[in-house]
Amino acid sequence: MDTNVAAHGTSTTLVGSRRRMPPEFNIFLVLLGIALVYEVLGWIFVGQSFLMNSQRLTIMILQVSVIGIIAVGVTQVIITGGIDLSSGSVVGMTAMISASVAQASTWPRALYPSLTDLPAIVPIGLGVGIGLVAGYINGQLIAKTKIPPFIATLGMMVSARGVSKWYTKGQPVSGLTDQFNFIGTGIWPVIVFLVVALIFHIALRYTRYGKFTYAIGANVQAARVSGINVEAHLIKVYAIAGMLAGLAGVVTAARAQTAQAGMGVMYELDAIAATVIGGTSLTGGVGRVTGTVIGTVILGVMTSGFTFLRVDAYYQEIVKGVIIVAAVVVDVYRQKGRKKT
């Protein structure tokens, strides 16, 4: 009898531990699986190791850091049940504008000769601020006029891209100061990404801001009845998403040490892909920043792996699209499973 009770208790404990397993665990296993597949294929087709090349892994992490910064903001938007298609264009716009006030006095074609050699905090703050304003406009349109997020952010996507092209009539902005470029050198983009992820992981999980964000995504009417100012909170969420896109634009310009109007093209889709792959539900109310971080790394591993195997870039885009659709399909079935239970 005691043996049966002990066995039952042990099985209950095992089941309970499985239930307490964080949802990111399965996503992490997918990451490991993809990396191991590339490792095996690397030895078969290339004769090299994919994982044991530190330079390749460093470049991969640096490449996805900007997408990760954007994805942290997009995660919050999608948790509320919305979408943000403007982030890539905001990256291009803020990269151009911030770079224009980050030029050195030694550069002969400075856009604003009287505003050269400014402290790095000025162009960084300007880029982040403009991103914040763009996100605030998105939030106002969605919350006050009740325009669907898809349409509101699509409009901002087109407008911001137009601004980035108009600002210098399509000409690149170069001759940036070393002080400004510093934020894009070495592992600093990765540090910025991880700090941003940590801040908003804490905000979403342990603060009232996070509770309101999840509540709106789960059931907007219930959130409103419980006393949450839904409109004000949505504006805040979209403003933060815009701010992070602005920060990503600054980092992008600093990494490249120049700014071009075409920067950030398709970044919004990569950020959405990283968010969905990371377990955030497009129906709202479900998602974590930690999952988004893993989803971002998965995108980076896939891109780096395809390049490593010398797969044509066109095929890479096709596979990326298939994975996005597959992640959404998995999310749909996951939501149906939750409703049944």
CSV table of C-alpha atoms in Angstrom, one decimal:
chain,number,residue,atom,x,y,z
A,1,MET,CA,0.0,0.0,0.0
A,2,ASP,CA,2.8,2.4,1.0
A,3,THR,CA,4.6,1.5,-2.2
A,4,ASN,CA,1.6,2.3,-4.3
A,5,VAL,CA,1.2,5.7,-2.5
A,6,ALA,CA,4.9,6.4,-3.0
A,7,ALA,CA,4.7,5.5,-6.7
A,8,HIS,CA,1.6,7.6,-7.1
A,9,GLY,CA,3.3,10.5,-5.4
A,10,THR,CA,6.4,10.2,-7.6
A,11,SER,CA,4.3,10.2,-10.8
A,12,THR,CA,2.3,13.2,-9.6
A,13,THR,CA,5.6,15.0,-8.9
A,14,LEU,CA,6.9,14.2,-12.4
A,15,VAL,CA,3.7,15.3,-14.1
A,16,GLY,CA,3.7,18.5,-12.0
A,17,SER,CA,7.3,19.2,-13.0
A,18,ARG,CA,6.4,18.8,-16.6
A,19,ARG,CA,3.5,21.1,-16.3
A,20,ARG,CA,5.7,23.7,-14.7
A,21,MET,CA,8.2,23.5,-17.5
A,22,PRO,CA,8.4,27.0,-19.1
A,23,PRO,CA,6.8,27.3,-22.5
A,24,GLU,CA,10.2,28.6,-23.9
A,25,PHE,CA,11.7,25.1,-23.2
A,26,ASN,CA,10.1,23.6,-26.3
A,27,ILE,CA,11.2,26.6,-28.4
A,28,PHE,CA,14.8,26.1,-27.1
A,29,LEU,CA,14.7,22.5,-28.1
A,30,VAL,CA,13.7,23.6,-31.6
A,31,LEU,CA,16.7,25.9,-31.6
A,32,LEU,CA,19.0,23.1,-30.6
A,33,GLY,CA,17.5,20.8,-33.1
A,34,ILE,CA,18.0,23.3,-36.0
A,35,ALA,CA,21.6,24.0,-34.9
A,36,LEU,CA,22.4,20.2,-34.8
A,37,VAL,CA,20.9,19.7,-38.2
A,38,TYR,CA,23.1,22.4,-39.6
A,39,GLU,CA,26.1,20.8,-37.8
A,40,VAL,CA,25.5,17.5,-39.4
A,41,LEU,CA,24.8,19.0,-42.9
A,42,GLY,CA,27.9,21.1,-42.6
A,43,TRP,CA,30.1,18.0,-42.1
A,44,ILE,CA,28.4,16.2,-45.0
A,45,PHE,CA,28.3,19.0,-47.6
A,46,VAL,CA,30.9,21.5,-46.6
A,47,GLY,CA,33.3,19.5,-44.5
A,48,GLN,CA,33.3,22.0,-41.7
A,49,SER,CA,31.6,22.5,-38.3
A,50,PHE,CA,28.8,25.0,-38.1
A,51,LEU,CA,28.8,25.4,-34.3
A,52,MET,CA,32.5,25.3,-33.6
A,53,ASN,CA,33.2,28.5,-35.6
A,54,SER,CA,33.2,31.4,-33.1
A,55,GLN,CA,33.5,34.0,-35.8
A,56,ARG,CA,30.4,32.8,-37.6
A,57,LEU,CA,28.4,32.6,-34.4
A,58,THR,CA,29.5,36.2,-33.4
A,59,ILE,CA,28.4,37.6,-36.8
A,60,MET,CA,25.1,35.7,-36.5
A,61,ILE,CA,24.3,37.2,-33.1
A,62,LEU,CA,25.3,40.7,-34.3
A,63,GLN,CA,23.1,40.4,-37.4
A,64,VAL,CA,20.0,39.5,-35.4
A,65,SER,CA,20.5,42.0,-32.6
A,66,VAL,CA,18.7,44.8,-34.4
A,67,ILE,CA,15.8,42.5,-35.3
A,68,GLY,CA,15.7,41.5,-31.7
A,69,ILE,CA,15.4,45.1,-30.5
A,70,ILE,CA,12.4,45.6,-32.8
A,71,ALA,CA,10.9,42.2,-31.9
A,72,VAL,CA,10.8,43.1,-28.2
A,73,GLY,CA,8.4,46.0,-29.1
A,74,VAL,CA,6.5,44.0,-31.6
A,75,THR,CA,5.9,41.3,-29.0
A,76,GLN,CA,4.1,43.7,-26.7
A,77,VAL,CA,2.0,45.0,-29.6
A,78,ILE,CA,1.0,41.4,-30.6
A,79,ILE,CA,0.2,40.5,-27.0
A,80,THR,CA,-2.4,43.2,-27.0
A,81,GLY,CA,-3.9,41.6,-30.1
A,82,GLY,CA,-2.5,44.2,-32.5
A,83,ILE,CA,0.2,44.2,-35.2
A,84,ASP,CA,2.9,46.7,-36.2
A,85,LEU,CA,4.0,46.8,-39.8
A,86,SER,CA,5.8,50.1,-39.6
A,87,SER,CA,8.9,49.2,-37.6
A,88,GLY,CA,11.1,48.5,-40.6
A,89,SER,CA,10.3,51.9,-42.2
A,90,VAL,CA,10.7,53.6,-38.8
A,91,VAL,CA,14.2,52.1,-38.7
A,92,GLY,CA,15.1,53.6,-42.0
A,93,MET,CA,13.6,57.0,-41.1
A,94,THR,CA,15.3,57.3,-37.7
A,95,ALA,CA,18.6,56.0,-39.1
A,96,MET,CA,18.6,58.9,-41.7
A,97,ILE,CA,17.6,61.6,-39.3
A,98,SER,CA,19.8,60.6,-36.4
A,99,ALA,CA,22.8,60.2,-38.7
A,100,SER,CA,22.2,63.7,-40.1
A,101,VAL,CA,23.1,65.2,-36.7
A,102,ALA,CA,25.9,62.8,-36.0
A,103,GLN,CA,28.2,63.9,-38.8
A,104,ALA,CA,31.8,65.0,-38.1
A,105,SER,CA,33.0,68.5,-38.9
A,106,THR,CA,35.8,66.9,-41.1
A,107,TRP,CA,33.2,65.6,-43.4
A,108,PRO,CA,33.0,68.0,-46.4
A,109,ARG,CA,29.3,67.3,-47.3
A,110,ALA,CA,27.7,67.6,-43.9
A,111,LEU,CA,23.9,68.0,-44.1
A,112,TYR,CA,23.9,70.5,-41.2
A,113,PRO,CA,27.3,72.1,-41.1
A,114,SER,CA,26.4,74.0,-37.9
A,115,LEU,CA,25.3,70.8,-36.1
A,116,THR,CA,28.5,68.7,-36.5
A,117,ASP,CA,30.5,67.0,-33.8
A,118,LEU,CA,27.5,66.9,-31.4
A,119,PRO,CA,27.7,64.6,-28.4
A,120,ALA,CA,26.4,61.1,-29.3
A,121,ILE,CA,23.5,61.4,-26.9
A,122,VAL,CA,21.9,64.1,-29.2
A,123,PRO,CA,21.5,61.9,-32.4
A,124,ILE,CA,20.7,58.8,-30.3
A,125,GLY,CA,18.0,60.7,-28.4
A,126,LEU,CA,16.7,62.3,-31.6
A,127,GLY,CA,16.4,58.9,-33.3
A,128,VAL,CA,14.7,57.3,-30.3
A,129,GLY,CA,12.4,60.3,-29.8
A,130,ILE,CA,11.3,60.3,-33.5
A,131,GLY,CA,10.6,56.5,-33.2
A,132,LEU,CA,8.5,57.3,-30.1
A,133,VAL,CA,6.5,59.9,-31.9
A,134,ALA,CA,5.9,57.5,-34.8
A,135,GLY,CA,4.7,54.8,-32.4
A,136,TYR,CA,2.5,57.4,-30.6
A,137,ILE,CA,0.8,58.3,-33.8
A,138,ASN,CA,0.1,54.7,-34.5
A,139,GLY,CA,-1.4,54.3,-31.0
A,140,GLN,CA,-3.5,57.4,-31.4
A,141,LEU,CA,-4.9,56.2,-34.7
A,142,ILE,CA,-5.7,52.8,-33.4
A,143,ALA,CA,-7.0,53.8,-30.0
A,144,LYS,CA,-8.9,57.0,-30.8
A,145,THR,CA,-10.2,56.4,-34.4
A,146,LYS,CA,-10.6,52.6,-34.0
A,147,ILE,CA,-8.7,52.0,-37.3
A,148,PRO,CA,-7.5,48.4,-37.4
A,149,PRO,CA,-3.8,48.1,-36.4
A,150,PHE,CA,-3.0,46.6,-39.7
A,151,ILE,CA,-4.2,49.6,-41.7
A,152,ALA,CA,-2.8,52.2,-39.2
A,153,THR,CA,0.7,50.8,-39.1
A,154,LEU,CA,0.6,50.1,-42.9
A,155,GLY,CA,0.0,53.8,-43.4
A,156,MET,CA,2.9,54.7,-41.1
A,157,MET,CA,5.1,52.1,-42.9
A,158,VAL,CA,4.5,53.9,-46.2
A,159,SER,CA,4.8,57.4,-44.8
A,160,ALA,CA,8.0,56.7,-42.8
A,161,ARG,CA,9.7,55.2,-45.8
A,162,GLY,CA,8.7,58.2,-47.8
A,163,VAL,CA,10.2,60.5,-45.2
A,164,SER,CA,13.5,58.6,-45.2
A,165,LYS,CA,13.7,59.0,-49.0
A,166,TRP,CA,12.6,62.6,-49.0
A,167,TYR,CA,14.9,63.7,-46.2
A,168,THR,CA,18.1,63.7,-48.2
A,169,LYS,CA,16.5,63.2,-51.7
A,170,GLY,CA,17.7,59.5,-51.6
A,171,GLN,CA,21.3,60.4,-50.8
A,172,PRO,CA,23.2,58.4,-48.1
A,173,VAL,CA,24.4,60.2,-44.9
A,174,SER,CA,28.0,59.4,-44.1
A,175,GLY,CA,31.0,60.9,-42.2
A,176,LEU,CA,29.6,60.0,-38.8
A,177,THR,CA,31.5,60.6,-35.6
A,178,ASP,CA,33.4,57.8,-33.8
A,179,GLN,CA,31.4,58.6,-30.7
A,180,PHE,CA,28.2,57.9,-32.4
A,181,ASN,CA,29.5,54.8,-34.3
A,182,PHE,CA,30.7,53.3,-31.0
A,183,ILE,CA,27.2,52.0,-30.2
A,184,GLY,CA,27.3,49.9,-33.3
A,185,THR,CA,30.8,48.5,-32.8
A,186,GLY,CA,31.9,45.1,-31.3
A,187,ILE,CA,29.3,43.4,-29.2
A,188,TRP,CA,27.5,46.6,-28.3
A,189,PRO,CA,24.4,45.9,-30.5
A,190,VAL,CA,24.0,42.6,-28.7
A,191,ILE,CA,24.4,44.3,-25.3
A,192,VAL,CA,21.7,46.8,-26.2
A,193,PHE,CA,19.4,44.0,-27.4
A,194,LEU,CA,19.9,42.0,-24.2
A,195,VAL,CA,19.4,45.1,-21.9
A,196,VAL,CA,16.2,46.0,-23.8
A,197,ALA,CA,14.9,42.4,-23.5
A,198,LEU,CA,15.7,42.2,-19.8
A,199,ILE,CA,13.9,45.5,-19.1
A,200,PHE,CA,10.7,44.6,-20.9
A,201,HIS,CA,10.8,41.0,-19.6
A,202,ILE,CA,10.6,42.4,-16.1
A,203,ALA,CA,8.0,45.0,-17.1
A,204,LEU,CA,5.7,42.5,-18.7
A,205,ARG,CA,6.1,39.9,-16.0
A,206,TYR,CA,6.2,41.9,-12.8
A,207,THR,CA,4.6,45.2,-13.3
A,208,ARG,CA,1.1,46.6,-13.8
A,209,TYR,CA,2.1,47.6,-17.3
A,210,GLY,CA,2.5,43.9,-18.1
A,211,LYS,CA,-0.7,42.8,-16.4
A,212,PHE,CA,-2.7,45.4,-18.4
A,213,THR,CA,-1.0,44.4,-21.7
A,214,TYR,CA,-1.9,40.7,-21.2
A,215,ALA,CA,-5.4,41.6,-20.0
A,216,ILE,CA,-6.2,43.7,-23.1
A,217,GLY,CA,-5.0,40.9,-25.4
A,218,ALA,CA,-6.9,38.2,-23.6
A,219,ASN,CA,-10.2,40.0,-23.4
A,220,VAL,CA,-10.4,43.7,-24.2
A,221,GLN,CA,-14.0,44.1,-22.9
A,222,ALA,CA,-13.2,42.4,-19.6
A,223,ALA,CA,-10.1,44.6,-19.3
A,224,ARG,CA,-12.2,47.7,-19.8
A,225,VAL,CA,-14.8,46.5,-17.3
A,226,SER,CA,-12.1,45.9,-14.7
A,227,GLY,CA,-11.1,49.5,-14.9
A,228,ILE,CA,-8.2,49.5,-17.3
A,229,ASN,CA,-8.0,52.5,-19.6
A,230,VAL,CA,-7.6,50.4,-22.7
A,231,GLU,CA,-7.1,53.3,-25.1
A,232,ALA,CA,-4.4,55.0,-23.0
A,233,HIS,CA,-2.5,51.7,-22.6
A,234,LEU,CA,-2.6,50.9,-26.3
A,235,ILE,CA,-1.1,54.2,-27.1
A,236,LYS,CA,1.6,53.5,-24.6
A,237,VAL,CA,2.4,50.1,-26.0
A,238,TYR,CA,2.6,51.3,-29.6
A,239,ALA,CA,4.7,54.3,-28.5
A,240,ILE,CA,7.2,51.9,-26.8
A,241,ALA,CA,7.3,49.7,-30.0
A,242,GLY,CA,8.0,52.9,-32.0
A,243,MET,CA,10.7,53.9,-29.6
A,244,LEU,CA,12.4,50.6,-29.8
A,245,ALA,CA,12.3,50.7,-33.6
A,246,GLY,CA,13.9,54.2,-33.4
A,247,LEU,CA,16.6,52.7,-31.2
A,248,ALA,CA,17.1,49.9,-33.7
A,249,GLY,CA,17.5,52.6,-36.4
A,250,VAL,CA,20.2,54.3,-34.4
A,251,VAL,CA,22.1,51.0,-33.9
A,252,THR,CA,21.7,50.2,-37.6
A,253,ALA,CA,23.2,53.5,-38.7
A,254,ALA,CA,26.1,53.2,-36.1
A,255,ARG,CA,26.9,49.6,-37.2
A,256,ALA,CA,27.0,50.6,-40.9
A,257,GLN,CA,28.7,53.9,-40.1
A,258,THR,CA,26.4,55.4,-42.7
A,259,ALA,CA,22.6,55.8,-43.2
A,260,GLN,CA,20.6,55.0,-46.3
A,261,ALA,CA,16.9,55.4,-47.1
A,262,GLY,CA,16.6,51.6,-47.8
A,263,MET,CA,17.7,50.6,-44.3
A,264,GLY,CA,15.2,48.4,-42.4
A,265,VAL,CA,13.4,47.0,-45.4
A,266,MET,CA,11.5,43.9,-44.4
A,267,TYR,CA,12.7,44.2,-40.8
A,268,GLU,CA,9.1,44.3,-39.6
A,269,LEU,CA,8.4,40.9,-41.0
A,270,ASP,CA,11.5,39.4,-39.5
A,271,ALA,CA,10.5,40.9,-36.1
A,272,ILE,CA,7.0,39.5,-36.4
A,273,ALA,CA,8.5,36.1,-37.5
A,274,ALA,CA,10.8,36.1,-34.4
A,275,THR,CA,7.9,37.0,-32.2
A,276,VAL,CA,5.6,34.3,-33.5
A,277,ILE,CA,8.3,31.6,-33.6
A,278,GLY,CA,9.0,32.6,-30.0
A,279,GLY,CA,5.5,31.5,-29.0
A,280,THR,CA,3.6,34.8,-29.0
A,281,SER,CA,0.0,34.2,-30.1
A,282,LEU,CA,-1.3,36.4,-32.9
A,283,THR,CA,-4.7,36.3,-31.2
A,284,GLY,CA,-3.3,38.2,-28.3
A,285,GLY,CA,-2.9,37.6,-24.5
A,286,VAL,CA,0.0,35.1,-24.8
A,287,GLY,CA,3.7,35.7,-25.2
A,288,ARG,CA,7.0,36.3,-23.5
A,289,VAL,CA,10.1,38.3,-24.2
A,290,THR,CA,12.3,35.3,-23.4
A,291,GLY,CA,10.5,33.3,-26.1
A,292,THR,CA,11.0,36.2,-28.6
A,293,VAL,CA,14.8,36.2,-27.8
A,294,ILE,CA,15.0,32.5,-28.6
A,295,GLY,CA,12.9,33.1,-31.7
A,296,THR,CA,15.3,35.8,-32.8
A,297,VAL,CA,18.2,33.5,-32.4
A,298,ILE,CA,16.4,30.8,-34.4
A,299,LEU,CA,16.0,33.2,-37.3
A,300,GLY,CA,19.7,34.0,-37.0
A,301,VAL,CA,20.8,30.4,-36.9
A,302,MET,CA,18.6,29.6,-40.0
A,303,THR,CA,20.0,32.6,-42.0
A,304,SER,CA,23.6,31.8,-41.0
A,305,GLY,CA,23.1,28.1,-41.7
A,306,PHE,CA,21.7,28.7,-45.2
A,307,THR,CA,24.7,30.9,-46.0
A,308,PHE,CA,27.0,28.3,-44.5
A,309,LEU,CA,25.5,25.7,-46.7
A,310,ARG,CA,25.7,28.1,-49.7
A,311,VAL,CA,21.9,28.0,-50.2
A,312,ASP,CA,20.7,30.7,-52.6
A,313,ALA,CA,19.2,33.8,-50.9
A,314,TYR,CA,15.9,33.4,-52.8
A,315,TYR,CA,15.4,30.0,-51.3
A,316,GLN,CA,16.2,31.5,-47.9
A,317,GLU,CA,13.2,33.9,-48.3
A,318,ILE,CA,10.9,31.0,-49.4
A,319,VAL,CA,11.8,28.9,-46.4
A,320,LYS,CA,11.5,31.8,-44.0
A,321,GLY,CA,8.0,32.4,-45.3
A,322,VAL,CA,7.1,28.8,-44.9
A,323,ILE,CA,8.3,28.8,-41.3
A,324,ILE,CA,6.3,31.9,-40.5
A,325,VAL,CA,3.1,30.2,-41.8
A,326,ALA,CA,4.0,27.0,-40.0
A,327,ALA,CA,4.5,28.9,-36.7
A,328,VAL,CA,1.1,30.5,-37.1
A,329,VAL,CA,-0.6,27.2,-37.9
A,330,VAL,CA,1.0,25.7,-34.7
A,331,ASP,CA,-0.3,28.7,-32.8
A,332,VAL,CA,-3.8,28.1,-34.1
A,333,TYR,CA,-3.8,24.5,-33.0
A,334,ARG,CA,-2.3,25.4,-29.7
A,335,GLN,CA,-5.1,27.9,-29.1
A,336,LYS,CA,-7.7,25.3,-30.0
A,337,GLY,CA,-6.1,22.9,-27.5
A,338,ARG,CA,-6.3,25.5,-24.8
A,339,LYS,CA,-10.0,26.1,-25.5
A,340,LYS,CA,-10.8,22.4,-25.2
A,341,THR,CA,-9.0,22.1,-21.9
